[in-house]
Coordinates of C-alpha atoms and ligand atoms in Angstrom, one line a residue:
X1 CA 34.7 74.9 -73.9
X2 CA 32.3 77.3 -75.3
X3 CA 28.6 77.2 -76.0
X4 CA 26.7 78.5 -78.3
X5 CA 24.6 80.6 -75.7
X6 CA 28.0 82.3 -74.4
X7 CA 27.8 84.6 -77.2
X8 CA 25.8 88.0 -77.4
X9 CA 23.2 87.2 -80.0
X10 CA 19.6 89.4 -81.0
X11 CA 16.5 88.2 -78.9
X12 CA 14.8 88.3 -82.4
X13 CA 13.5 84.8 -84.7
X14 CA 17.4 84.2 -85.1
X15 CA 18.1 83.5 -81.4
X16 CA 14.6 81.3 -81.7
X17 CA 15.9 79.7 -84.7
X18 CA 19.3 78.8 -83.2
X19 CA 17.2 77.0 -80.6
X20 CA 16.2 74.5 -83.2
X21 CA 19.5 74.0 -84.5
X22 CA 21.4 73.6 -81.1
X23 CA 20.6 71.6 -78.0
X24 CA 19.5 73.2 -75.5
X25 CA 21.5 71.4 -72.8
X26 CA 25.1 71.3 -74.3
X27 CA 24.6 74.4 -76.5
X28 CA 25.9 72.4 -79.1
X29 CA 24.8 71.2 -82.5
X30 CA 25.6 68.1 -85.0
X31 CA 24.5 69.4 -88.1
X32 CA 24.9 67.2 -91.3
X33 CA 26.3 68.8 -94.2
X34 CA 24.7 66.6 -97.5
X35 CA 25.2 69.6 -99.8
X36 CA 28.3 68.7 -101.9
X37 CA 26.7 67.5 -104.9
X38 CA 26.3 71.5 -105.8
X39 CA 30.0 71.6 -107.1
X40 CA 30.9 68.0 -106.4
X41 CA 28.3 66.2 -108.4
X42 CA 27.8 62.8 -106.8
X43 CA 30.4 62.6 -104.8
X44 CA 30.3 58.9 -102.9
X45 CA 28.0 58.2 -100.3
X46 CA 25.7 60.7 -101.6
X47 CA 24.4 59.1 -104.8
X48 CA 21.2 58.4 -103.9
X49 CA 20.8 61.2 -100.9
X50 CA 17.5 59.9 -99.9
X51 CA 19.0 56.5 -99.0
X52 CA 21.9 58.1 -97.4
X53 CA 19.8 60.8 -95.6
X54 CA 17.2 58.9 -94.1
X55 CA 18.7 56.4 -91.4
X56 CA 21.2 59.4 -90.4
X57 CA 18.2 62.2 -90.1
X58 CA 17.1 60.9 -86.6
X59 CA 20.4 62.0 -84.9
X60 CA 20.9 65.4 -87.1
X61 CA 20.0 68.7 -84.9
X62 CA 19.8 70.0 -88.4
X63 CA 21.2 69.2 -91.7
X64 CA 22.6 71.1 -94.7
X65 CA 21.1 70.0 -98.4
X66 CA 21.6 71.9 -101.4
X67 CA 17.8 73.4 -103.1
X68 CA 18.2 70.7 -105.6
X69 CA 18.6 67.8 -102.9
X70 CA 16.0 69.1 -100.9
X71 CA 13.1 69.3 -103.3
X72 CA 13.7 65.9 -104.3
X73 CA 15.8 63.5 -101.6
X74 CA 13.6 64.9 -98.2
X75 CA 10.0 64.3 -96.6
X76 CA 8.4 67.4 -96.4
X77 CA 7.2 66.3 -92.8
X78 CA 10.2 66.1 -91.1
X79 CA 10.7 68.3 -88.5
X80 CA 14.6 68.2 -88.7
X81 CA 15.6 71.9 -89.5
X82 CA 17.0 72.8 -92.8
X83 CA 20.4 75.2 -93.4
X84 CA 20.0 75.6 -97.1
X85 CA 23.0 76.1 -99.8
X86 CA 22.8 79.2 -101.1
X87 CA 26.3 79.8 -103.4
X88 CA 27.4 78.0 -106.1
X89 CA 27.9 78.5 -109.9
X90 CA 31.0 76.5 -109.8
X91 CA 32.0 72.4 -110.2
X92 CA 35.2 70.5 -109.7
X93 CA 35.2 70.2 -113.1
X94 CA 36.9 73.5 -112.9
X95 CA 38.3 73.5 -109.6
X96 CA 40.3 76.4 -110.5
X97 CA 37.3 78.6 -110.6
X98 CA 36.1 77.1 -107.8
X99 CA 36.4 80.7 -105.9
X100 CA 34.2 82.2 -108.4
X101 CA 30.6 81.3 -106.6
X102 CA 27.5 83.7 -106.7
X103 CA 24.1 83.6 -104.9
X104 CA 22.5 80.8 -105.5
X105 CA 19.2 80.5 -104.2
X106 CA 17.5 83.6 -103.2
X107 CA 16.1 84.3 -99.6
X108 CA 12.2 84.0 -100.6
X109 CA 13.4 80.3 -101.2
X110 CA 15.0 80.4 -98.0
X111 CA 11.7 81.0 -96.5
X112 CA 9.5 79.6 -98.8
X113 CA 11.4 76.1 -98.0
X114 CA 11.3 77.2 -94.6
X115 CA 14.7 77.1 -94.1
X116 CA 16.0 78.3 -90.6
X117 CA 19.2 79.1 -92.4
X118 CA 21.5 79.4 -94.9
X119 CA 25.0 78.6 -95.7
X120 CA 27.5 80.4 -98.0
X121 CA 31.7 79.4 -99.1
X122 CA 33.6 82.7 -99.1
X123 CA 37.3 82.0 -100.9
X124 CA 39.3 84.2 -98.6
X125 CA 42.9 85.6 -100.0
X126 CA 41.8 84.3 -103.5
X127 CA 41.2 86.5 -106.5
X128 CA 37.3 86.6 -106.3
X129 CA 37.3 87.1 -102.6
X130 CA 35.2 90.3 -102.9
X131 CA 32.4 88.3 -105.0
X132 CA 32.1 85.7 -102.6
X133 CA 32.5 87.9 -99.1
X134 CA 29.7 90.1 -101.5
X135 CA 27.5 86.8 -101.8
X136 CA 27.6 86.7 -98.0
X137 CA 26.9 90.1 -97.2
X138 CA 24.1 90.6 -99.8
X139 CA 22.6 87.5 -98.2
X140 CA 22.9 87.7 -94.9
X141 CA 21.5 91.4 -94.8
X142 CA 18.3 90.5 -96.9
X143 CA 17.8 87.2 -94.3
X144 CA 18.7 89.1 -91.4
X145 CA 15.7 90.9 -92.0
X146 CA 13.6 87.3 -91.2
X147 CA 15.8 86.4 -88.9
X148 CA 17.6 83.8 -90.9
X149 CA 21.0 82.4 -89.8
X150 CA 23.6 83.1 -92.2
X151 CA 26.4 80.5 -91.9
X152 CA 29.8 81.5 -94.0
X153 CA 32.2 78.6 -94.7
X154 CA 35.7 79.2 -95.2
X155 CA 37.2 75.2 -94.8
X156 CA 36.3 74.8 -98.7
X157 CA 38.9 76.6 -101.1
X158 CA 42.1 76.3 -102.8
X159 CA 44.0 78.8 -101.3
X160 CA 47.5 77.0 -101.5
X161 CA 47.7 77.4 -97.6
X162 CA 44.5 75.8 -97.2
X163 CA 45.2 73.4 -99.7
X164 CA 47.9 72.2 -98.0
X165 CA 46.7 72.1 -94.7
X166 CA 43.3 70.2 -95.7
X167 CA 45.6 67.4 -97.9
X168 CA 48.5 67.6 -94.9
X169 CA 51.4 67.7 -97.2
X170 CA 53.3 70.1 -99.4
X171 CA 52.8 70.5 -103.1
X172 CA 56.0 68.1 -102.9
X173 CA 54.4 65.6 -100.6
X174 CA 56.6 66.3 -98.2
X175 CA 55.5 66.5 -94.3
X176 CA 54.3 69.7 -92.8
X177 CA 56.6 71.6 -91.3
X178 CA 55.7 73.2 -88.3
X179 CA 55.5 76.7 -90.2
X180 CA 53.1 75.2 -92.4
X181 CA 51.1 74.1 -88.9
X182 CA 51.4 77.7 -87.9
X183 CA 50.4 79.4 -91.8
X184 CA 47.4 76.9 -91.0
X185 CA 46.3 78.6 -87.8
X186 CA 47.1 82.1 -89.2
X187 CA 45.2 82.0 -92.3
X188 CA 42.1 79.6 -90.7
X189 CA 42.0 83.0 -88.1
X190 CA 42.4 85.5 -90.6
X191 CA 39.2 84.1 -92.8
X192 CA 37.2 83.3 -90.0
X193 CA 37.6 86.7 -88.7
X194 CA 37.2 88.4 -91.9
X195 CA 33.7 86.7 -92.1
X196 CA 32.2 87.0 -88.7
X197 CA 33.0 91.0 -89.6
X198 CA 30.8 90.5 -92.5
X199 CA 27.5 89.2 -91.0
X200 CA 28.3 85.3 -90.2
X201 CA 26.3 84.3 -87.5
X202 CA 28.2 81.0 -87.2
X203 CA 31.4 80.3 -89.3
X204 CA 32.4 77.3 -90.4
X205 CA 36.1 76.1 -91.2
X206 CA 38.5 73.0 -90.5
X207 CA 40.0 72.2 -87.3
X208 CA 43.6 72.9 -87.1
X209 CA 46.3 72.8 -84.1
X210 CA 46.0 75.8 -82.0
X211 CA 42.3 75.7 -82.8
X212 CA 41.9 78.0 -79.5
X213 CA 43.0 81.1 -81.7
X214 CA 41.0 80.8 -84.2
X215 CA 37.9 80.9 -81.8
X216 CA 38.9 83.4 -79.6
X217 CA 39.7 85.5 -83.0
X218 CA 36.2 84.8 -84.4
X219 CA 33.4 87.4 -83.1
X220 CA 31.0 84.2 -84.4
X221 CA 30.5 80.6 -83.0
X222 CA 32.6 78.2 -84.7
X223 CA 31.4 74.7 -86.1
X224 CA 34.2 72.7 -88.0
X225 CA 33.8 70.7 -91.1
X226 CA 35.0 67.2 -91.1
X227 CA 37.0 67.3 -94.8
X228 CA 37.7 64.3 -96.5
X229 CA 37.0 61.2 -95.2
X230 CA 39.5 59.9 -92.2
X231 CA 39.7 56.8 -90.5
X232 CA 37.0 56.7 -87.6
X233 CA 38.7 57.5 -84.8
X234 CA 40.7 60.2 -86.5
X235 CA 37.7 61.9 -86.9
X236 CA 36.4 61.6 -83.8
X237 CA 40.0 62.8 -82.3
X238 CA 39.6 66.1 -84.5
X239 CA 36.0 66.5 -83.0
X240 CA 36.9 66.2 -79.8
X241 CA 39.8 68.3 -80.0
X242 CA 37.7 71.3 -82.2
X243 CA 34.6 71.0 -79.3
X244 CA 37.3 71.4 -76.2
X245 CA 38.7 74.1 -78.3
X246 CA 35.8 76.2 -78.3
X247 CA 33.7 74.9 -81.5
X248 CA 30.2 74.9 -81.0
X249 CA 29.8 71.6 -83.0
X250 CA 30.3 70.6 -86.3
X251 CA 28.8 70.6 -89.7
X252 CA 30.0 67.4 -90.7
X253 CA 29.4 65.4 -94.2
X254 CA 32.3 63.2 -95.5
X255 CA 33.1 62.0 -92.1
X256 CA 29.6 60.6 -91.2
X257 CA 27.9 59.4 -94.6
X258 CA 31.1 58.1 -95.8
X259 CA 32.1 55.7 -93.0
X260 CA 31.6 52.3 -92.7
X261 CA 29.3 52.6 -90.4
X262 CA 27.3 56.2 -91.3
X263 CA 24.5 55.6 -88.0
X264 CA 27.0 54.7 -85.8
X265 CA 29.4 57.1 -86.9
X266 CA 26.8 60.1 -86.1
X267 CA 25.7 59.0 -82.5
X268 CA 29.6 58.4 -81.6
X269 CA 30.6 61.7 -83.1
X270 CA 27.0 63.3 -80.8
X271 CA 28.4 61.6 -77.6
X272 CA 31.5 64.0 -78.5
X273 CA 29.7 66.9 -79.0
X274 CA 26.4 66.4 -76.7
X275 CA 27.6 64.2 -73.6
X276 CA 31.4 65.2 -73.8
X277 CA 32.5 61.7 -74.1
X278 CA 36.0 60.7 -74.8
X279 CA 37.5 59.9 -77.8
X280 CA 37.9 56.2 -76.3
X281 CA 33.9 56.5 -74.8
X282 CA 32.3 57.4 -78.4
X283 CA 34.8 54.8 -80.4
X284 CA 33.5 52.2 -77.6
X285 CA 30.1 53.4 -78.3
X286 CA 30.6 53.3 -82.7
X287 CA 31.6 49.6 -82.2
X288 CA 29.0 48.8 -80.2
X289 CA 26.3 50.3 -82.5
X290 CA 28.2 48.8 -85.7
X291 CA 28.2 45.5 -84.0
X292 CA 24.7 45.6 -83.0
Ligands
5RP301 C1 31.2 71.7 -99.3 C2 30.8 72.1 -98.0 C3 30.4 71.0 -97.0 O1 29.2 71.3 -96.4 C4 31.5 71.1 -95.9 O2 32.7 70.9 -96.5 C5 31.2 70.1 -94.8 O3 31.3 68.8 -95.3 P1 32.6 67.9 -95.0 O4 32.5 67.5 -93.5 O5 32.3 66.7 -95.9 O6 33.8 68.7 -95.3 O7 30.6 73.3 -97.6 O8 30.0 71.4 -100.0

């Protein structure tokens, strides 16, 4: 396993602000991603974000709004860091565009919402790759120079591998074949590569099989994104899996606010990352919560 003070980072604000945003004891963080709504709309479980933010906001290390959500779904007093949206431009509405995302929100809002960092989706090996590894350099190099952490996502995207990996069939339905599996691993390592080259303090993308390649190929820490929602202890299987393969925690959304149980579902999926519990120990510990 890996943590996030493994890695050879500047002793400047960014190394201070990665202190806020990972525990200091397991190097790890659980980071709640409520941003969707930028390109989702109101996706479920987010439709009224304050409601869904505020029992969950005691066990984030840090959590992930868009501008829009953050102005008017969080206290202003809470001392729960912020990693702030930063592309968009796009909406499902025309999911084929999806790839064509600019800068969003500019880094005086970053700091003038005092954000410790930022987050930007970069659509490798689809046509506006450039644009969107553009968005991340252009940002990170202006925050860079507060110290901001620049976090570049690559688990969102319709490239048809990743499209098949993330829904875990083929265009036909059919079952993935273990060349699909592999594809997965390539193209996850690939991306994840191509932004940690291009100023990503931390990446984040999807845990696949053979997970350990895609960290050791990334210069950056790793968190994983949870994807669509999957039966509980699916998802804490994956987390488990992604943290002994070298992730330094996840940035989580789907998985957390839209289970049954959203405040048990965060402190299972902590005892994961945080106490290195079993996938049996933190599903022990959901039920327990749920049932209390
Ligand atoms: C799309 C994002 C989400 O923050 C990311 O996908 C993590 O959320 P989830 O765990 O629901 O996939 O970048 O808005």
């Amino acid at each position: 396993m890996k943590k996030i003070f493994d890695y050879q980072m500047e002793w400047s604000g960014l190394q201070n602000r990665m202190a806020y945003m990972f525990n200091p004891k397991s190097g790890r963080t659980v980071l709640l991603a409520v941003d969707h709504g930028y390109f989702q709309g109101a996706p479920s479980g987010l439709e009224n974000l304050r409601k869904t933010i505020e029992p969950l906001l005691p066990y984030c290390d840090a959590i992930s709004p868009a501008i829009g959500g953050l102005k008017t779904s969080m206290d202003p007093r809470t001392r729960t860091p912020i990693i702030l949206r930063a592309t968009g431009g796009n909406s499902m509405r025309r999911s084929d565009e999806l790839d064509d995302e600019i800068a969003t929100v500019s880094v005086e809002e970053m700091i003038r919402c005092n954000a410790i960092g930022f987050t930007v989706s970069c659509y490798v090996g689809l046509p506006n790759q450039r644009q969107t590894i553009e968005n991340l350099t252009t940002l990170a190099d202006e925050a860079h120079r507060y110290g901001l952490i620049a976090i570049g996502i690559t688990a969102v995207g319709a490239d048809p591998v990743l499209t098949k990996f993330v829904k875990g069939e083929r265009e036909d339905g059919g079952e993935l074949t273990p060349d699909d599996k592999k594809d997965a691993v390539r193209y996850l390592k690939h991306a994840c590569r191509v932004l940690s080259e291009n100023g990503a303090d931390i990446v984040k993308t999807y845990y696949c099989d053979g997970f350990e390649e895609v960290v050791d190929a990334c210069l950056s820490p790793i968190v994983i994104a949870g994807g669509t929602k999957r039966p509980t202890k699916e998802a804490l299987d994956f987390t488990h899996k992604a943290i002994s393969a070298g992730a330094v925690g996840v940035d989580m959304g789907r998985n957390i606010f839209q289970n049954e149980h959203p405040v048990a579902m965060i402190q299972a999926v902590r005892a994961v990352v945080h106490e290195g519990k079993s996938v049996a120990e933190a599903y022990e510990l959901y039920e327990e919560i749920r049932n209390a």
